[in-house]
mmCIF file of C-alpha atoms in Angstrom:
data_model
loop_
_atom_site.group_PDB
_atom_site.id
_atom_site.type_symbol
_atom_site.label_atom_id
_atom_site.label_comp_id
_atom_site.label_asym_id
_atom_site.label_seq_id
_atom_site.Cartn_x
_atom_site.Cartn_y
_atom_site.Cartn_z
ATOM 1 C CA MET A 1 36.159 15.942 -19.812
ATOM 2 C CA ASN A 2 37.293 16.625 -16.160
ATOM 3 C CA LYS A 3 39.348 13.840 -14.888
ATOM 4 C CA GLN A 4 38.807 12.766 -11.185
ATOM 5 C CA ASN A 5 41.583 13.422 -8.763
ATOM 6 C CA PRO A 6 43.426 10.079 -8.443
ATOM 7 C CA ILE A 7 43.667 10.330 -4.685
ATOM 8 C CA ILE A 8 39.859 10.863 -4.472
ATOM 9 C CA LYS A 9 39.204 8.144 -6.672
ATOM 10 C CA LYS A 10 41.461 5.749 -4.414
ATOM 11 C CA ILE A 11 39.358 6.694 -1.440
ATOM 12 C CA LYS A 12 36.031 6.262 -3.140
ATOM 13 C CA LYS A 13 37.340 2.716 -4.173
ATOM 14 C CA PHE A 14 38.571 1.936 -0.847
ATOM 15 C CA VAL A 15 35.424 2.970 0.769
ATOM 16 C CA LYS A 16 33.257 1.122 -1.687
ATOM 17 C CA ASN A 17 35.187 -1.944 -1.125
ATOM 18 C CA PHE A 18 35.231 -1.633 2.662
ATOM 19 C CA PHE A 19 31.442 -1.692 2.822
ATOM 20 C CA ARG A 20 30.896 -4.226 -0.068
ATOM 21 C CA LYS A 21 32.946 -6.712 1.991
ATOM 22 C CA ARG A 22 30.491 -6.157 4.747
ATOM 23 C CA ASN A 23 27.421 -6.653 2.315
ATOM 24 C CA ILE A 24 26.631 -2.713 2.050
ATOM 25 C CA GLU A 25 25.970 -1.397 -1.282
ATOM 26 C CA PHE A 26 25.438 2.269 -2.314
ATOM 27 C CA TYR A 27 23.458 3.777 -5.062
ATOM 28 C CA ARG A 28 22.713 7.318 -6.468
ATOM 29 C CA ARG A 29 19.861 8.939 -4.997
ATOM 30 C CA ALA A 30 16.923 9.388 -7.348
ATOM 31 C CA LYS A 31 16.067 13.254 -8.387
ATOM 32 C CA LYS A 32 13.932 14.964 -5.756
ATOM 33 C CA LYS A 33 11.501 15.935 -8.651
ATOM 34 C CA ARG A 34 10.865 12.521 -9.549
ATOM 35 C CA ILE A 35 10.189 11.509 -5.739
ATOM 36 C CA LEU A 36 7.866 14.505 -5.680
ATOM 37 C CA GLU A 37 6.070 13.089 -8.735
ATOM 38 C CA ALA A 38 5.551 9.654 -7.076
ATOM 39 C CA ILE A 39 4.160 11.375 -3.913
ATOM 40 C CA SER A 40 1.817 13.649 -5.990
ATOM 41 C CA LEU A 41 0.294 10.362 -7.288
ATOM 42 C CA THR A 42 -0.390 9.512 -3.626
ATOM 43 C CA LYS A 43 -2.338 12.544 -2.666
ATOM 44 C CA PRO A 44 -5.863 12.059 -1.167
ATOM 45 C CA PHE A 45 -8.907 14.020 -2.069
ATOM 46 C CA ASP A 46 -12.380 14.836 -0.748
ATOM 47 C CA LEU A 47 -14.598 12.535 -2.683
ATOM 48 C CA GLY A 48 -17.869 13.427 -1.468
ATOM 49 C CA HIS A 49 -18.416 10.734 1.092
ATOM 50 C CA SER A 50 -17.939 10.879 4.912
ATOM 51 C CA LEU A 51 -15.110 8.440 6.241
ATOM 52 C CA ILE A 52 -15.854 5.733 8.837
ATOM 53 C CA ARG A 53 -13.317 3.602 10.711
ATOM 54 C CA VAL A 54 -13.527 -0.021 10.378
ATOM 55 C CA GLY A 55 -11.178 -2.436 12.417
ATOM 56 C CA GLY A 56 -9.433 -1.772 15.609
ATOM 57 C CA GLU A 57 -8.393 1.336 17.398
ATOM 58 C CA GLY A 58 -4.788 0.816 16.529
ATOM 59 C CA ASP A 59 -3.307 -1.416 13.931
ATOM 60 C CA GLY A 60 -5.569 -3.108 11.636
ATOM 61 C CA GLY A 61 -8.165 -0.280 11.675
ATOM 62 C CA TYR A 62 -8.734 1.696 8.404
ATOM 63 C CA LEU A 63 -10.767 4.783 7.240
ATOM 64 C CA LEU A 64 -13.199 3.984 4.355
ATOM 65 C CA PRO A 65 -15.778 5.915 2.569
ATOM 66 C CA ASP A 66 -19.374 5.409 4.017
ATOM 67 C CA ILE A 67 -20.581 3.586 1.190
ATOM 68 C CA LEU A 68 -20.453 -0.128 2.223
ATOM 69 C CA ASP A 69 -24.020 -0.859 1.288
ATOM 70 C CA GLY A 70 -24.114 -2.909 -1.664
ATOM 71 C CA ILE A 71 -20.837 -4.641 -1.013
ATOM 72 C CA LYS A 72 -21.186 -8.458 -0.402
ATOM 73 C CA TYR A 73 -17.469 -9.583 -0.365
ATOM 74 C CA CYS A 74 -14.167 -8.498 0.976
ATOM 75 C CA PHE A 75 -10.948 -10.112 -0.313
ATOM 76 C CA SER A 76 -8.236 -9.684 2.351
ATOM 77 C CA PRO A 77 -4.686 -10.985 1.555
ATOM 78 C CA GLY A 78 -2.446 -11.063 4.553
ATOM 79 C CA VAL A 79 -3.626 -12.312 7.937
ATOM 80 C CA GLY A 80 -2.882 -10.758 11.314
ATOM 81 C CA LEU A 81 -3.175 -11.795 14.769
ATOM 82 C CA ILE A 82 -6.560 -10.221 15.054
ATOM 83 C CA SER A 83 -9.465 -9.973 12.456
ATOM 84 C CA GLU A 84 -11.501 -7.082 13.976
ATOM 85 C CA PHE A 85 -11.675 -5.611 10.537
ATOM 86 C CA GLU A 86 -13.385 -8.633 8.892
ATOM 87 C CA SER A 87 -15.515 -9.182 12.110
ATOM 88 C CA GLN A 88 -16.985 -5.663 11.842
ATOM 89 C CA LEU A 89 -17.598 -6.341 8.153
ATOM 90 C CA LYS A 90 -19.490 -9.561 9.044
ATOM 91 C CA ASN A 91 -21.904 -7.186 11.299
ATOM 92 C CA ARG A 92 -22.576 -5.528 7.981
ATOM 93 C CA GLU A 93 -23.122 -8.773 6.245
ATOM 94 C CA ILE A 94 -20.058 -8.615 4.291
ATOM 95 C CA LYS A 95 -18.162 -12.011 3.941
ATOM 96 C CA SER A 96 -14.545 -12.004 3.779
ATOM 97 C CA PHE A 97 -12.183 -14.166 2.047
ATOM 98 C CA LEU A 98 -8.742 -14.263 3.574
ATOM 99 C CA ALA A 99 -5.290 -15.732 2.196
ATOM 100 C CA ASP A 100 -1.936 -16.057 3.684
ATOM 101 C CA PHE A 101 0.431 -19.077 3.766
ATOM 102 C CA THR A 102 2.289 -18.004 6.781
ATOM 103 C CA VAL A 103 -0.479 -18.795 9.068
ATOM 104 C CA ASP A 104 -2.719 -21.824 9.549
ATOM 105 C CA ALA A 105 -5.896 -20.236 10.356
ATOM 106 C CA PRO A 106 -7.084 -16.715 11.099
ATOM 107 C CA ALA A 107 -8.364 -15.549 14.406
ATOM 108 C CA ALA A 108 -12.221 -16.449 14.692
ATOM 109 C CA GLU A 109 -11.623 -18.827 11.572
ATOM 110 C CA ASP A 110 -15.210 -19.806 11.831
ATOM 111 C CA LEU A 111 -16.445 -16.225 10.557
ATOM 112 C CA PHE A 112 -14.430 -16.230 7.173
ATOM 113 C CA LYS A 113 -13.506 -18.465 4.182
ATOM 114 C CA PHE A 114 -9.440 -18.965 4.416
ATOM 115 C CA GLU A 115 -7.166 -19.944 1.895
ATOM 116 C CA LYS A 116 -3.647 -21.089 3.032
ATOM 117 C CA LYS A 117 -1.755 -19.660 0.136
ATOM 118 C CA PHE A 118 0.269 -16.560 -0.639
ATOM 119 C CA ILE A 119 -1.370 -14.184 -2.995
ATOM 120 C CA LYS A 120 1.240 -13.660 -5.742
ATOM 121 C CA SER A 121 1.650 -12.900 -9.559
ATOM 122 C CA TYR A 122 1.860 -16.793 -10.435
ATOM 123 C CA ASN A 123 0.315 -20.073 -9.185
ATOM 124 C CA SER A 124 2.114 -22.596 -7.374
ATOM 125 C CA GLU A 125 1.590 -25.126 -4.701
ATOM 126 C CA ASN A 126 1.714 -22.334 -2.042
ATOM 127 C CA SER A 127 0.538 -19.418 -4.020
ATOM 128 C CA ILE A 128 -2.338 -18.200 -6.136
ATOM 129 C CA THR A 129 -3.013 -14.943 -8.281
ATOM 130 C CA PHE A 130 -5.575 -12.620 -7.257
ATOM 131 C CA ASP A 131 -7.471 -13.237 -10.340
ATOM 132 C CA ASP A 132 -7.585 -16.792 -9.921
ATOM 133 C CA TRP A 133 -8.618 -16.369 -6.030
ATOM 134 C CA ILE A 134 -11.543 -14.088 -7.016
ATOM 135 C CA MET A 135 -12.550 -16.692 -9.779
ATOM 136 C CA ASN A 136 -12.562 -19.425 -7.504
ATOM 137 C CA SER A 137 -14.289 -17.622 -4.647
ATOM 138 C CA VAL A 138 -17.401 -15.882 -6.115
ATOM 139 C CA ASN A 139 -19.369 -15.861 -9.258
ATOM 140 C CA PRO A 140 -18.321 -14.156 -12.520
ATOM 141 C CA THR A 141 -21.176 -11.652 -12.181
ATOM 142 C CA ASP A 142 -20.387 -10.559 -8.869
ATOM 143 C CA LYS A 143 -19.054 -7.054 -8.608
ATOM 144 C CA ASP A 144 -18.268 -4.209 -6.026
ATOM 145 C CA PHE A 145 -15.880 -5.755 -3.929
ATOM 146 C CA LEU A 146 -13.938 -4.486 -0.871
ATOM 147 C CA VAL A 147 -10.119 -5.245 -0.838
ATOM 148 C CA GLN A 148 -7.957 -4.951 2.204
ATOM 149 C CA MET A 149 -4.498 -5.908 1.315
ATOM 150 C CA ASP A 150 -1.470 -5.958 4.027
ATOM 151 C CA ILE A 151 1.245 -8.232 2.333
ATOM 152 C CA GLU A 152 4.372 -6.823 3.619
ATOM 153 C CA GLY A 153 5.714 -5.679 0.406
ATOM 154 C CA SER A 154 4.349 -8.122 -2.260
ATOM 155 C CA GLU A 155 1.570 -5.529 -2.813
ATOM 156 C CA TYR A 156 3.523 -4.052 -5.851
ATOM 157 C CA GLU A 157 3.962 -7.452 -7.426
ATOM 158 C CA VAL A 158 0.327 -8.452 -6.865
ATOM 159 C CA ILE A 159 -1.113 -5.085 -8.132
ATOM 160 C CA ASN A 160 0.624 -5.232 -11.207
ATOM 161 C CA SER A 161 -0.686 -8.751 -11.981
ATOM 162 C CA ILE A 162 -4.400 -8.003 -11.368
ATOM 163 C CA SER A 163 -6.432 -7.769 -14.549
ATOM 164 C CA ASN A 164 -8.217 -4.566 -15.611
ATOM 165 C CA PHE A 165 -11.445 -6.816 -15.616
ATOM 166 C CA ASN A 166 -11.098 -7.371 -11.958
ATOM 167 C CA LEU A 167 -9.847 -3.804 -10.944
ATOM 168 C CA GLU A 168 -12.892 -2.552 -12.480
ATOM 169 C CA LYS A 169 -15.082 -4.684 -10.061
ATOM 170 C CA ILE A 170 -13.439 -3.294 -6.858
ATOM 171 C CA LYS A 171 -15.448 -0.570 -5.217
ATOM 172 C CA ILE A 172 -13.222 0.175 -2.312
ATOM 173 C CA MET A 173 -9.654 -0.678 -1.786
ATOM 174 C CA VAL A 174 -7.250 -0.147 1.184
ATOM 175 C CA ILE A 175 -3.764 -1.126 0.961
ATOM 176 C CA GLU A 176 -0.619 -0.973 3.159
ATOM 177 C CA PHE A 177 2.341 0.147 0.995
ATOM 178 C CA HIS A 178 5.671 -0.806 2.395
ATOM 179 C CA HIS A 179 9.364 0.137 1.947
ATOM 180 C CA LEU A 180 8.756 3.654 0.919
ATOM 181 C CA GLN A 181 12.171 4.342 2.245
ATOM 182 C CA PHE A 182 13.339 3.295 -1.327
ATOM 183 C CA LEU A 183 11.550 5.795 -3.005
ATOM 184 C CA THR A 184 15.089 7.306 -3.291
ATOM 185 C CA ASN A 185 16.022 4.373 -5.509
ATOM 186 C CA ASP A 186 15.321 4.701 -9.026
ATOM 187 C CA VAL A 187 14.321 1.217 -9.573
ATOM 188 C CA PHE A 188 11.903 0.998 -6.543
ATOM 189 C CA LEU A 189 10.587 4.501 -7.570
ATOM 190 C CA GLU A 190 9.796 3.796 -11.084
ATOM 191 C CA ASN A 191 7.780 0.512 -9.815
ATOM 192 C CA TYR A 192 5.911 2.528 -7.341
ATOM 193 C CA ILE A 193 5.022 5.256 -9.924
ATOM 194 C CA SER A 194 4.018 2.357 -12.310
ATOM 195 C CA VAL A 195 1.641 0.780 -9.810
ATOM 196 C CA PHE A 196 -0.064 4.172 -8.763
ATOM 197 C CA ARG A 197 -0.623 5.192 -12.532
ATOM 198 C CA LYS A 198 -2.305 1.627 -13.127
ATOM 199 C CA LEU A 199 -4.554 2.069 -9.994
ATOM 200 C CA LYS A 200 -5.305 5.697 -10.839
ATOM 201 C CA ASN A 201 -7.028 4.623 -14.144
ATOM 202 C CA TYR A 202 -9.797 3.109 -12.105
ATOM 203 C CA PHE A 203 -9.624 4.772 -8.699
ATOM 204 C CA GLU A 204 -9.218 8.095 -6.931
ATOM 205 C CA ILE A 205 -7.459 8.193 -3.466
ATOM 206 C CA ASN A 206 -9.813 8.994 -0.667
ATOM 207 C CA HIS A 207 -7.405 8.814 2.326
ATOM 208 C CA ILE A 208 -3.818 8.177 3.425
ATOM 209 C CA HIS A 209 -2.472 7.593 6.825
ATOM 210 C CA PRO A 210 1.263 6.808 7.757
ATOM 211 C CA ASN A 211 1.815 3.687 9.844
ATOM 212 C CA ASN A 212 4.245 4.678 12.556
ATOM 213 C CA CYS A 213 5.514 1.191 12.836
ATOM 214 C CA CYS A 214 8.530 1.554 10.959
ATOM 215 C CA GLY A 215 9.554 5.149 11.060
ATOM 216 C CA VAL A 216 10.330 7.700 8.319
ATOM 217 C CA THR A 217 12.948 8.609 5.719
ATOM 218 C CA ILE A 218 13.907 12.301 5.204
ATOM 219 C CA VAL A 219 14.978 13.568 1.990
ATOM 220 C CA ASP A 220 15.871 17.303 2.303
ATOM 221 C CA ASP A 221 12.573 18.807 3.408
ATOM 222 C CA LEU A 222 10.415 15.736 2.523
ATOM 223 C CA VAL A 223 9.261 13.327 5.230
ATOM 224 C CA ILE A 224 8.541 9.860 3.690
ATOM 225 C CA PRO A 225 6.783 7.404 6.033
ATOM 226 C CA ASN A 226 8.215 4.058 5.476
ATOM 227 C CA VAL A 227 4.642 2.570 5.612
ATOM 228 C CA LEU A 228 1.647 4.118 4.230
ATOM 229 C CA GLU A 229 -1.880 3.182 4.420
ATOM 230 C CA VAL A 230 -3.932 4.358 1.324
ATOM 231 C CA THR A 231 -7.783 4.068 0.608
ATOM 232 C CA PHE A 232 -8.895 4.089 -2.787
ATOM 233 C CA LEU A 233 -12.365 4.592 -4.089
ATOM 234 C CA ASN A 234 -13.554 3.483 -7.736
ATOM 235 C CA LYS A 235 -14.146 6.262 -9.945
ATOM 236 C CA LYS A 236 -17.703 5.329 -10.580
ATOM 237 C CA TYR A 237 -18.734 6.231 -7.045
ATOM 238 C CA VAL A 238 -16.743 9.709 -6.696
ATOM 239 C CA GLN A 239 -19.341 12.662 -6.276
ATOM 240 C CA ARG A 240 -16.709 15.444 -6.244
ATOM 241 C CA LYS A 241 -12.932 15.763 -6.015
ATOM 242 C CA ASN A 242 -11.698 18.563 -3.531
ATOM 243 C CA GLN A 243 -8.418 19.208 -2.075
ATOM 244 C CA ILE A 244 -7.899 17.853 1.637
ATOM 245 C CA ILE A 245 -6.441 20.602 3.385
ATOM 246 C CA HIS A 246 -5.767 19.022 6.825
ATOM 247 C CA LEU A 247 -4.403 15.576 7.784
ATOM 248 C CA PRO A 248 -4.676 13.387 10.027
ATOM 249 C CA ASN A 249 -8.363 12.932 9.944
ATOM 250 C CA SER A 250 -9.996 12.899 13.612
ATOM 251 C CA LEU A 251 -10.670 9.195 12.941
ATOM 252 C CA ASP A 252 -7.005 8.350 12.588
ATOM 253 C CA LYS A 253 -5.167 6.589 15.187
ATOM 254 C CA LYS A 254 -1.596 5.531 15.815
ATOM 255 C CA ASN A 255 -1.103 2.056 14.771
ATOM 256 C CA VAL A 256 1.520 1.505 17.646
ATOM 257 C CA GLU A 257 0.682 3.232 20.705
ATOM 258 C CA LYS A 258 4.021 3.420 22.234
ATOM 259 C CA LYS A 259 5.865 4.783 19.117
ATOM 260 C CA LYS A 260 5.801 8.452 18.147
ATOM 261 C CA ASP A 261 3.116 9.556 15.643
ATOM 262 C CA ILE A 262 4.013 10.530 12.046
ATOM 263 C CA LYS A 263 2.881 13.977 10.812
ATOM 264 C CA LEU A 264 2.861 14.291 6.980
ATOM 265 C CA SER A 265 4.335 17.213 5.488
ATOM 266 C CA TYR A 266 2.258 19.474 3.116
ATOM 267 C CA HIS A 267 3.634 17.638 0.081
ATOM 268 C CA TRP A 268 1.381 14.704 0.602
ATOM 269 C CA PHE A 269 -2.015 16.516 0.422
#
């Protein structure tokens, strides 16, 4: 066994203590092979449907497969300053259920049913599980829901808590995944992989778009957007599964106009 040079050992200890006193910690970077495995789970495919843009021209607009017919309800945890996405759904006779404890009411509150609660993996005075939210909102026989989720990092917890019964009832789902800069951390990476493996039991990925709000993380030749929008389609509605050879889609728009756009590397598609 090779013993570490005592001088190097002292330097490392000094540096670690220096940063620890300033509430800064270090961790060993996850293996690139494992990071690439996580990225491979996020690859989108042409699933046989043209895409449409629903929502605003900037943040809050998403690309969905053009098969919204038959969808009666949208569940949208996380409420922003605008509700253009839900307003456009209302024009298609799709009713939206919104939930967020951080706001008192959504914009144009008369258009939607609003629950002032966090969507979490447990019930409390200020929170409700996704399963109970659905159960309290619609009939047990209702299905083919649309889900739009932007809950600032809680998506991993919530997805892991959704029952298989309710996942099967979702037709289209678009989720903003946050904190991808931590794909270099083994703990976060394994949780990310677990979430996507669970979802891919029921869904294929139809589109991805990097949100340019929060920059990127560079790992060797990998460019990882810190926030990524992902559109899922229930496997029951997949007509084909062909490789996508070009991103962004012509309908994609920058989330933040004044910030530089993010171009995904070939690893992502």
